[in-house]
């Protein structure tokens, strides 16, 4: 049942064929892979999920994706879904932990076991947590802080959220272990805006027209 459920939650969204190339953002993501965390934070409609999906298409790294919802505020459910999503990278991942899930284990022990399993079985990979803003359980934030601080460089974490998560962001910034992509990064440049109107809307606008649109939309 868990496997069937995860097939939907771990599905990597496809990018629209008319998606405007954002090579600068793809490169920014690539440059941050040596850090512990990439945080994509902006309101709805800024293309957060789309840019990560586009990055996944060109990445040579294996990627585990987990789309979150409000029902995932249960810490045991949340951790079990992470284990399940990572098993999409390596089939036998989590086999030693799965029996624990049936006994409602202590979550501290479960996340420690998860980190141990990562060290023993995985090569360099990426774990994407989409819609992280839907998680409101403070215990989950505590587990995520523990995970980020203790997992090795084998796993790079990408969090997609409409708001800045309640994690130890300032500490990660201080230690230069976070790659942040915010609203200003996600706004279209003048060239990207021109590409959007020309290829998606079939409108060949003048520079003056584009400038007026940009002043009203602020690049979005």
Coordinates of N, CA and C in Angstrom, one line a residue:
X1 N 0.8 -1.2 0.0 CA 0.0 0.0 0.0 C 0.9 1.3 0.0
X2 N 1.9 1.3 0.8 CA 2.8 2.4 0.9 C 3.5 2.7 -0.5
X3 N 3.9 1.6 -1.1 CA 4.6 1.7 -2.4 C 3.6 2.3 -3.4
X4 N 2.3 1.9 -3.4 CA 1.4 2.5 -4.4 C 1.1 3.9 -4.1
X5 N 1.0 4.3 -2.8 CA 0.8 5.7 -2.4 C 2.0 6.6 -2.8
X6 N 3.2 6.0 -2.6 CA 4.4 6.8 -2.9 C 4.6 7.0 -4.4
X7 N 4.0 6.2 -5.2 CA 4.2 6.4 -6.7 C 3.6 7.7 -7.1
X8 N 2.6 8.2 -6.4 CA 2.1 9.5 -6.7 C 2.9 10.6 -6.0
X9 N 3.3 10.4 -4.8 CA 4.0 11.4 -4.1 C 5.4 11.6 -4.5
X10 N 6.0 10.6 -5.1 CA 7.4 10.6 -5.6 C 7.5 10.9 -7.1
X11 N 6.4 11.2 -7.7 CA 6.4 11.5 -9.2 C 7.0 12.8 -9.4
X12 N 8.0 12.9 -10.3 CA 8.7 14.1 -10.7 C 7.9 14.8 -11.8
X13 N 7.3 16.0 -11.5 CA 6.5 16.7 -12.5 C 7.2 17.0 -13.8
X14 N 6.5 16.8 -14.9 CA 7.1 17.1 -16.2 C 7.0 18.6 -16.5
X15 N 8.0 19.0 -17.2 CA 8.1 20.4 -17.6 C 7.3 20.6 -18.9
X16 N 6.5 21.7 -19.0 CA 5.8 22.0 -20.2 C 6.8 22.2 -21.4
X17 N 6.4 21.7 -22.6 CA 7.3 21.8 -23.7 C 7.7 23.3 -24.1
X18 N 6.8 24.2 -23.7 CA 7.1 25.6 -24.0 C 7.8 26.4 -22.9
X19 N 8.3 25.6 -21.9 CA 8.9 26.2 -20.8 C 10.1 27.1 -21.2
X20 N 10.2 28.3 -20.7 CA 11.3 29.2 -21.0 C 12.5 28.7 -20.4
X21 N 13.6 28.6 -21.2 CA 14.9 28.1 -20.6 C 15.4 29.1 -19.6
X22 N 15.8 28.6 -18.4 CA 16.3 29.4 -17.3 C 17.7 28.9 -17.0
X23 N 18.6 29.0 -18.0 CA 19.9 28.5 -17.8 C 20.7 29.0 -16.6
X24 N 20.4 30.3 -16.3 CA 21.1 30.9 -15.2 C 20.7 30.3 -13.9
X25 N 19.4 29.9 -13.7 CA 18.9 29.3 -12.5 C 19.4 27.8 -12.4
X26 N 19.4 27.2 -13.6 CA 19.9 25.8 -13.6 C 21.4 25.8 -13.1
X27 N 22.2 26.7 -13.6 CA 23.6 26.8 -13.2 C 23.7 27.2 -11.7
X28 N 22.9 28.0 -11.2 CA 22.9 28.4 -9.8 C 22.6 27.2 -8.9
X29 N 21.7 26.3 -9.4 CA 21.4 25.1 -8.6 C 22.7 24.2 -8.7
X30 N 23.3 24.0 -9.8 CA 24.4 23.2 -10.0 C 25.6 23.6 -9.1
X31 N 25.8 24.9 -9.0 CA 26.9 25.5 -8.2 C 26.7 25.3 -6.7
X32 N 25.4 25.0 -6.3 CA 25.2 24.9 -4.9 C 25.1 23.4 -4.4
X33 N 25.4 22.5 -5.3 CA 25.3 21.1 -4.9 C 26.3 20.6 -3.9
X34 N 27.4 21.4 -3.6 CA 28.3 21.0 -2.6 C 27.9 21.5 -1.2
X35 N 26.8 22.2 -1.2 CA 26.3 22.7 0.1 C 25.3 21.7 0.6
X36 N 24.8 21.9 1.9 CA 23.9 20.9 2.4 C 22.4 21.1 1.9
X37 N 22.1 22.4 1.6 CA 20.7 22.7 1.3 C 20.5 23.7 0.2
X38 N 19.6 23.4 -0.7 CA 19.1 24.4 -1.7 C 17.7 24.8 -1.3
X39 N 17.4 26.0 -1.0 CA 16.1 26.5 -0.6 C 15.5 27.4 -1.7
X40 N 14.4 26.9 -2.3 CA 13.6 27.7 -3.3 C 12.4 28.2 -2.6
X41 N 12.4 29.5 -2.3 CA 11.2 30.1 -1.6 C 10.7 31.3 -2.3
X42 N 9.4 31.2 -2.6 CA 8.7 32.3 -3.3 C 7.2 32.0 -3.2
X43 N 6.3 33.0 -3.4 CA 4.9 32.7 -3.4 C 4.4 31.8 -4.6
X44 N 3.2 31.4 -4.6 CA 2.7 30.6 -5.6 C 2.8 31.3 -7.0
X45 N 3.0 30.5 -8.0 CA 3.1 31.1 -9.4 C 4.4 31.6 -9.9
X46 N 5.5 31.4 -9.1 CA 6.8 31.9 -9.5 C 7.6 30.8 -10.2
X47 N 7.0 29.6 -10.4 CA 7.7 28.6 -11.2 C 8.8 27.8 -10.4
X48 N 8.6 27.7 -9.1 CA 9.6 27.0 -8.2 C 9.7 25.6 -8.6
X49 N 8.6 24.9 -8.6 CA 8.6 23.4 -9.0 C 9.1 23.2 -10.4
X50 N 8.7 24.1 -11.3 CA 9.1 23.9 -12.7 C 10.6 24.0 -12.9
X51 N 11.2 25.0 -12.2 CA 12.7 25.1 -12.4 C 13.4 23.9 -11.9
X52 N 13.0 23.4 -10.8 CA 13.6 22.2 -10.2 C 13.4 21.0 -11.1
X53 N 12.2 20.9 -11.7 CA 11.9 19.8 -12.6 C 12.8 19.9 -13.8
X54 N 13.0 21.1 -14.3 CA 13.8 21.4 -15.5 C 15.3 21.0 -15.1
X55 N 15.7 21.3 -13.9 CA 17.1 21.0 -13.5 C 17.2 19.4 -13.5
X56 N 16.2 18.8 -13.0 CA 16.3 17.3 -12.9 C 16.5 16.7 -14.3
X57 N 15.9 17.2 -15.3 CA 16.0 16.7 -16.6 C 17.4 16.7 -17.1
X58 N 18.2 17.6 -16.7 CA 19.6 17.7 -17.2 C 20.6 17.2 -16.2
X59 N 20.2 16.9 -15.0 CA 21.1 16.5 -13.9 C 21.6 15.0 -14.2
X60 N 22.9 14.8 -13.9 CA 23.4 13.5 -13.9 C 23.3 12.7 -12.6
X61 N 22.8 13.5 -11.6 CA 22.7 12.9 -10.3 C 21.3 12.1 -10.2
X62 N 21.2 11.1 -9.3 CA 20.0 10.5 -9.1 C 19.2 11.3 -8.1
X63 N 17.9 11.4 -8.4 CA 17.0 12.3 -7.7 C 15.8 11.6 -7.1
X64 N 15.6 11.8 -5.8 CA 14.3 11.3 -5.1 C 13.5 12.5 -4.9
X65 N 12.2 12.4 -5.3 CA 11.3 13.5 -5.1 C 10.1 13.1 -4.2
X66 N 9.8 14.1 -3.3 CA 8.6 13.8 -2.4 C 7.7 15.1 -2.4
X67 N 6.5 14.9 -3.0 CA 5.5 16.0 -2.9 C 4.7 15.9 -1.6
X68 N 4.8 17.0 -0.9 CA 4.2 16.9 0.5 C 2.8 17.5 0.5
X69 N 2.0 17.1 1.5 CA 0.7 17.7 1.7 C 0.4 17.8 3.2
X70 N -0.7 18.4 3.6 CA -1.0 18.6 5.0 C -1.0 17.3 5.8
X71 N -1.4 16.2 5.2 CA -1.5 14.9 5.8 C -0.2 14.4 6.3
X72 N 0.9 15.0 5.8 CA 2.3 14.5 6.1 C 2.8 15.1 7.4
X73 N 2.0 15.8 8.1 CA 2.4 16.4 9.4 C 2.6 15.4 10.5
X74 N 2.3 14.2 10.3 CA 2.6 13.1 11.2 C 4.1 12.7 11.0
X75 N 4.9 12.9 12.1 CA 6.4 12.7 11.9 C 6.7 11.3 11.4
X76 N 6.0 10.2 11.9 CA 6.3 8.9 11.4 C 6.0 8.7 9.9
X77 N 4.8 9.2 9.5 CA 4.5 9.2 8.1 C 5.5 9.9 7.3
X78 N 5.9 11.1 7.7 CA 6.8 11.9 7.0 C 8.1 11.2 6.8
X79 N 8.7 10.6 7.8 CA 10.0 9.9 7.7 C 9.8 8.7 6.9
X80 N 8.7 8.0 7.0 CA 8.5 6.8 6.2 C 8.4 7.1 4.7
X81 N 7.8 8.3 4.4 CA 7.8 8.7 3.0 C 9.1 9.1 2.4
X82 N 10.0 9.7 3.2 CA 11.3 10.0 2.8 C 12.1 8.7 2.5
X83 N 11.9 7.7 3.4 CA 12.6 6.4 3.2 C 12.1 5.8 1.9
X84 N 10.8 5.8 1.7 CA 10.2 5.3 0.5 C 10.7 6.0 -0.8
X85 N 10.8 7.3 -0.7 CA 11.2 8.0 -1.9 C 12.7 7.7 -2.2
X86 N 13.5 7.6 -1.2 CA 14.9 7.2 -1.4 C 15.1 5.8 -2.0
X87 N 14.1 5.0 -1.7 CA 14.2 3.6 -2.3 C 14.0 3.6 -3.8
X88 N 13.5 4.7 -4.4 CA 13.4 4.9 -5.8 C 14.8 5.0 -6.4
X89 N 15.8 5.4 -5.6 CA 17.1 5.5 -6.1 C 17.9 4.2 -6.0
X90 N 17.7 3.5 -4.9 CA 18.3 2.2 -4.7 C 17.2 1.3 -4.1
X91 N 16.9 0.2 -4.8 CA 15.8 -0.6 -4.5 C 15.8 -1.2 -3.1
X92 N 16.9 -1.6 -2.6 CA 16.9 -2.2 -1.3 C 17.1 -1.2 -0.2
X93 N 17.1 0.1 -0.5 CA 17.2 1.1 0.5 C 16.1 1.0 1.5
X94 N 16.4 1.1 2.8 CA 15.4 1.1 3.8 C 14.9 -0.2 4.3
X95 N 15.4 -1.3 3.7 CA 14.9 -2.6 4.1 C 15.1 -2.9 5.6
X96 N 16.2 -2.4 6.2 CA 16.4 -2.6 7.6 C 15.5 -1.7 8.5
X97 N 15.0 -0.7 7.9 CA 14.2 0.3 8.7 C 12.7 0.0 8.5
X98 N 12.3 -0.6 7.4 CA 10.8 -0.8 7.2 C 10.1 -1.6 8.2
X99 N 10.7 -2.6 8.8 CA 10.1 -3.4 9.9 C 9.8 -2.5 11.1
X100 N 10.6 -1.4 11.3 CA 10.4 -0.5 12.4 C 9.2 0.3 12.3
X101 N 8.8 0.6 11.0 CA 7.7 1.5 10.7 C 6.4 0.8 11.2
X102 N 6.3 -0.5 11.2 CA 5.1 -1.2 11.6 C 4.9 -1.2 13.2
X103 N 6.0 -0.8 13.9 CA 5.9 -0.9 15.3 C 5.8 0.5 16.0
X104 N 5.6 1.6 15.1 CA 5.6 2.9 15.6 C 6.8 3.2 16.5
X105 N 8.0 3.3 15.9 CA 9.2 3.4 16.7 C 9.4 4.9 17.1
X106 N 10.3 5.0 18.0 CA 10.8 6.4 18.4 C 11.3 7.1 17.2
X107 N 10.8 8.3 16.8 CA 11.2 8.9 15.6 C 12.7 9.3 15.7
X108 N 13.3 9.6 16.9 CA 14.7 9.9 17.0 C 15.5 8.7 16.5
X109 N 15.1 7.5 16.9 CA 15.8 6.3 16.5 C 15.7 6.1 15.0
X110 N 14.5 6.4 14.5 CA 14.2 6.2 13.1 C 15.0 7.1 12.2
X111 N 15.1 8.4 12.5 CA 15.9 9.3 11.7 C 17.4 9.0 11.8
X112 N 17.9 8.5 13.0 CA 19.3 8.1 13.1 C 19.5 6.9 12.2
X113 N 18.6 6.0 12.2 CA 18.7 4.8 11.4 C 18.7 5.2 9.9
X114 N 17.9 6.2 9.5 CA 17.8 6.6 8.1 C 19.2 7.2 7.7
X115 N 19.8 8.0 8.6 CA 21.1 8.5 8.2 C 22.2 7.4 8.1
X116 N 22.1 6.5 9.0 CA 23.1 5.3 8.9 C 22.9 4.6 7.6
X117 N 21.6 4.4 7.2 CA 21.3 3.7 5.9 C 21.8 4.4 4.7
X118 N 21.7 5.8 4.8 CA 22.2 6.6 3.7 C 23.7 6.4 3.5
X119 N 24.4 6.5 4.7 CA 25.9 6.3 4.6 C 26.3 5.0 4.1
X120 N 25.6 4.0 4.4 CA 26.0 2.6 4.0 C 25.6 2.3 2.5
X121 N 24.5 2.8 2.0 CA 24.0 2.3 0.7 C 23.9 3.3 -0.4
X122 N 23.9 4.6 -0.2 CA 23.7 5.5 -1.3 C 25.0 6.2 -1.7
X123 N 25.0 6.5 -3.0 CA 26.1 7.4 -3.6 C 25.5 8.8 -3.6
X124 N 26.2 9.7 -4.1 CA 25.8 11.1 -4.2 C 24.4 11.2 -4.9
X125 N 23.5 11.9 -4.2 CA 22.1 12.0 -4.8 C 21.5 13.2 -4.3
X126 N 20.2 13.5 -4.7 CA 19.5 14.7 -4.3 C 18.1 14.2 -3.8
X127 N 17.7 14.8 -2.7 CA 16.3 14.6 -2.2 C 15.6 15.9 -2.3
X128 N 14.5 15.9 -3.1 CA 13.6 17.1 -3.2 C 12.4 17.0 -2.4
X129 N 12.1 18.0 -1.6 CA 10.9 18.1 -0.8 C 10.1 19.3 -1.3
X130 N 9.0 19.0 -2.0 CA 8.2 20.0 -2.6 C 7.0 20.4 -1.7
X131 N 6.6 21.7 -1.7 CA 5.5 22.2 -0.9 C 5.8 22.0 0.6
X132 N 7.0 22.3 1.0 CA 7.4 22.1 2.4 C 6.6 23.0 3.3
X133 N 6.1 24.1 2.8 CA 5.3 25.1 3.6 C 4.0 24.4 4.2
X134 N 3.6 23.3 3.7 CA 2.4 22.6 4.2 C 2.7 21.9 5.5
X135 N 4.0 21.7 5.9 CA 4.3 21.0 7.1 C 4.4 22.1 8.2
X136 N 3.5 21.9 9.2 CA 3.4 22.8 10.3 C 3.8 22.2 11.7
X137 N 4.2 20.9 11.7 CA 4.6 20.2 12.9 C 6.0 20.6 13.3
X138 N 6.2 21.2 14.5 CA 7.5 21.6 14.9 C 8.4 20.4 15.1
X139 N 7.9 19.3 15.5 CA 8.7 18.1 15.6 C 9.4 17.7 14.3
X140 N 8.7 17.9 13.2 CA 9.3 17.6 11.9 C 10.4 18.6 11.6
X141 N 10.2 19.8 12.0 CA 11.3 20.8 11.8 C 12.5 20.4 12.6
X142 N 12.3 19.9 13.8 CA 13.5 19.5 14.6 C 14.2 18.3 14.0
X143 N 13.4 17.4 13.4 CA 14.0 16.2 12.7 C 14.8 16.7 11.5
X144 N 14.2 17.6 10.8 CA 14.9 18.1 9.6 C 16.2 18.8 9.9
X145 N 16.2 19.6 11.0 CA 17.4 20.2 11.4 C 18.5 19.2 11.8
X146 N 18.1 18.1 12.5 CA 19.0 17.1 12.8 C 19.5 16.4 11.6
X147 N 18.6 16.1 10.6 CA 19.0 15.5 9.4 C 20.0 16.3 8.6
X148 N 19.7 17.6 8.4 CA 20.6 18.5 7.7 C 22.0 18.6 8.3
X149 N 22.0 18.6 9.7 CA 23.3 18.8 10.4 C 24.1 17.5 10.4
X150 N 23.5 16.4 10.3 CA 24.2 15.1 10.5 C 24.4 14.2 9.3
X151 N 23.6 14.4 8.2 CA 23.7 13.6 7.0 C 25.0 14.1 6.3
X152 N 25.7 13.2 5.6 CA 26.9 13.5 4.9 C 26.6 14.2 3.6
X153 N 27.6 14.5 2.8 CA 27.4 15.2 1.5 C 26.9 14.2 0.5
X154 N 26.6 13.0 0.9 CA 26.0 12.0 -0.1 C 24.6 12.5 -0.5
X155 N 23.9 13.2 0.3 CA 22.6 13.7 0.0 C 22.6 15.2 0.0
X156 N 22.2 15.8 -1.1 CA 21.9 17.2 -1.2 C 20.4 17.4 -1.1
X157 N 20.0 18.2 -0.2 CA 18.5 18.5 0.1 C 18.1 19.7 -0.7
X158 N 17.0 19.6 -1.4 CA 16.3 20.7 -2.1 C 14.9 20.9 -1.5
X159 N 14.7 22.0 -0.9 CA 13.4 22.3 -0.3 C 12.7 23.4 -1.1
X160 N 11.5 23.1 -1.6 CA 10.6 24.1 -2.3 C 9.5 24.5 -1.4
X161 N 9.4 25.8 -1.2 CA 8.4 26.3 -0.2 C 7.9 27.7 -0.6
X162 N 6.7 28.0 -0.2 CA 6.1 29.3 -0.5 C 6.6 30.3 0.6
X163 N 7.1 29.8 1.7 CA 7.6 30.6 2.8 C 8.9 30.0 3.3
X164 N 9.7 30.8 4.0 CA 11.0 30.3 4.5 C 10.7 29.4 5.6
X165 N 11.2 28.1 5.6 CA 10.8 27.1 6.6 C 11.4 27.5 7.9
X166 N 10.8 27.0 9.0 CA 11.3 27.2 10.3 C 12.4 26.2 10.7
X167 N 13.5 26.4 9.9 CA 14.7 25.6 10.1 C 15.9 26.5 10.5
X168 N 17.0 26.0 10.9 CA 18.2 26.8 11.3 C 18.8 27.4 10.1
X169 N 18.1 28.2 9.4 CA 18.6 28.9 8.2 C 19.7 29.8 8.4
X170 N 19.7 30.6 9.5 CA 20.7 31.5 9.8 C 22.1 30.8 10.1
X171 N 22.0 29.7 10.7 CA 23.2 28.9 11.0 C 23.8 28.4 9.7
X172 N 22.9 27.9 8.8 CA 23.4 27.4 7.5 C 24.0 28.6 6.7
X173 N 23.4 29.8 6.7 CA 24.0 30.9 6.0 C 25.3 31.3 6.6
X174 N 25.4 31.3 7.9 CA 26.7 31.6 8.5 C 27.8 30.6 8.1
X175 N 27.5 29.4 8.0 CA 28.5 28.3 7.6 C 28.6 28.1 6.1
X176 N 27.8 29.0 5.3 CA 27.8 29.0 3.9 C 27.5 27.6 3.4
X177 N 26.4 27.0 4.0 CA 25.9 25.7 3.6 C 24.5 25.7 3.0
X178 N 24.1 26.9 2.5 CA 22.8 27.0 1.9 C 22.9 27.8 0.6
X179 N 22.2 27.2 -0.4 CA 22.1 27.9 -1.7 C 20.6 28.4 -1.8
X180 N 20.4 29.7 -1.8 CA 19.0 30.2 -1.8 C 18.6 30.8 -3.1
X181 N 17.4 30.5 -3.6 CA 16.8 31.0 -4.8 C 15.5 31.6 -4.3
X182 N 15.4 33.0 -4.5 CA 14.2 33.7 -4.0 C 13.5 34.4 -5.2
X183 N 12.6 35.3 -4.8 CA 11.7 35.9 -5.8 C 12.6 36.6 -6.9
X184 N 13.6 37.4 -6.5 CA 14.3 38.2 -7.4 C 15.1 37.2 -8.4
X185 N 15.5 36.1 -7.9 CA 16.2 35.1 -8.8 C 15.2 34.5 -9.8
X186 N 13.9 34.3 -9.4 CA 12.9 33.7 -10.2 C 12.3 34.6 -11.2
X187 N 12.4 35.9 -11.0 CA 11.8 36.9 -12.0 C 12.5 36.7 -13.3
X188 N 11.8 36.9 -14.4 CA 12.3 36.8 -15.8 C 13.3 38.0 -16.0
X189 N 14.4 37.7 -16.7 CA 15.2 38.8 -17.2 C 14.5 39.3 -18.5
X190 N 15.0 40.4 -19.0 CA 14.4 41.0 -20.2 C 14.4 40.0 -21.4
X191 N 15.5 39.3 -21.5 CA 15.6 38.3 -22.6 C 14.6 37.1 -22.4
X192 N 14.5 36.7 -21.1 CA 13.6 35.6 -20.8 C 12.1 36.0 -21.0
X193 N 11.9 37.2 -20.7 CA 10.5 37.8 -20.9 C 10.2 37.9 -22.4
X194 N 11.2 38.3 -23.2 CA 11.0 38.4 -24.6 C 10.7 37.0 -25.2
X195 N 11.5 36.0 -24.7 CA 11.4 34.6 -25.1 C 10.0 34.1 -24.8
X196 N 9.5 34.4 -23.6 CA 8.2 34.0 -23.2 C 7.1 34.5 -24.1
X197 N 7.1 35.8 -24.4 CA 6.0 36.3 -25.3 C 6.1 35.8 -26.7
X198 N 7.4 35.6 -27.2 CA 7.5 35.2 -28.6 C 7.2 33.8 -28.8
X199 N 7.6 32.9 -27.9 CA 7.4 31.5 -28.2 C 6.1 30.9 -27.5
X200 N 5.7 31.4 -26.4 CA 4.5 30.9 -25.8 C 3.3 31.6 -26.2
X201 N 3.3 32.9 -26.3 CA 2.2 33.7 -26.7 C 2.1 34.2 -28.1
X202 N 3.2 33.8 -28.8 CA 3.3 34.2 -30.3 C 3.2 35.7 -30.5
X203 N 3.8 36.5 -29.6 CA 3.8 37.9 -29.7 C 5.2 38.5 -29.8
X204 N 5.4 39.2 -30.9 CA 6.8 39.8 -31.1 C 6.7 41.2 -30.7
X205 N 7.0 41.5 -29.4 CA 6.8 42.8 -28.8 C 8.1 43.7 -29.0
X206 N 7.9 44.9 -29.1 CA 9.0 45.9 -29.2 C 9.7 46.0 -27.8
X207 N 10.9 46.5 -27.8 CA 11.6 46.8 -26.5 C 10.8 47.7 -25.6
X208 N 10.2 48.7 -26.2 CA 9.4 49.6 -25.4 C 8.2 49.0 -24.8
X209 N 7.5 48.1 -25.5 CA 6.4 47.4 -25.0 C 6.8 46.4 -23.8
X210 N 7.9 45.7 -24.1 CA 8.4 44.8 -23.0 C 8.8 45.6 -21.8
X211 N 9.4 46.8 -22.0 CA 9.8 47.6 -20.8 C 8.6 48.0 -20.0
X212 N 7.5 48.4 -20.6 CA 6.3 48.8 -19.9 C 5.7 47.6 -19.2
X213 N 5.7 46.4 -19.8 CA 5.2 45.2 -19.1 C 6.0 44.9 -17.9
X214 N 7.3 45.0 -18.1 CA 8.2 44.6 -17.0 C 8.1 45.6 -15.8
X215 N 7.8 46.9 -16.1 CA 7.7 47.8 -15.0 C 6.4 47.6 -14.2
X216 N 5.4 47.0 -14.9 CA 4.1 46.7 -14.2 C 4.2 45.3 -13.5
X217 N 4.9 44.4 -14.1 CA 4.9 43.0 -13.5 C 6.1 42.7 -12.7
X218 N 7.1 43.6 -12.7 CA 8.4 43.4 -12.0 C 9.0 42.1 -12.4
X219 N 8.9 41.7 -13.7 CA 9.6 40.5 -14.2 C 8.8 39.3 -14.0
X220 N 7.5 39.4 -13.6 CA 6.7 38.1 -13.5 C 5.3 38.3 -14.0

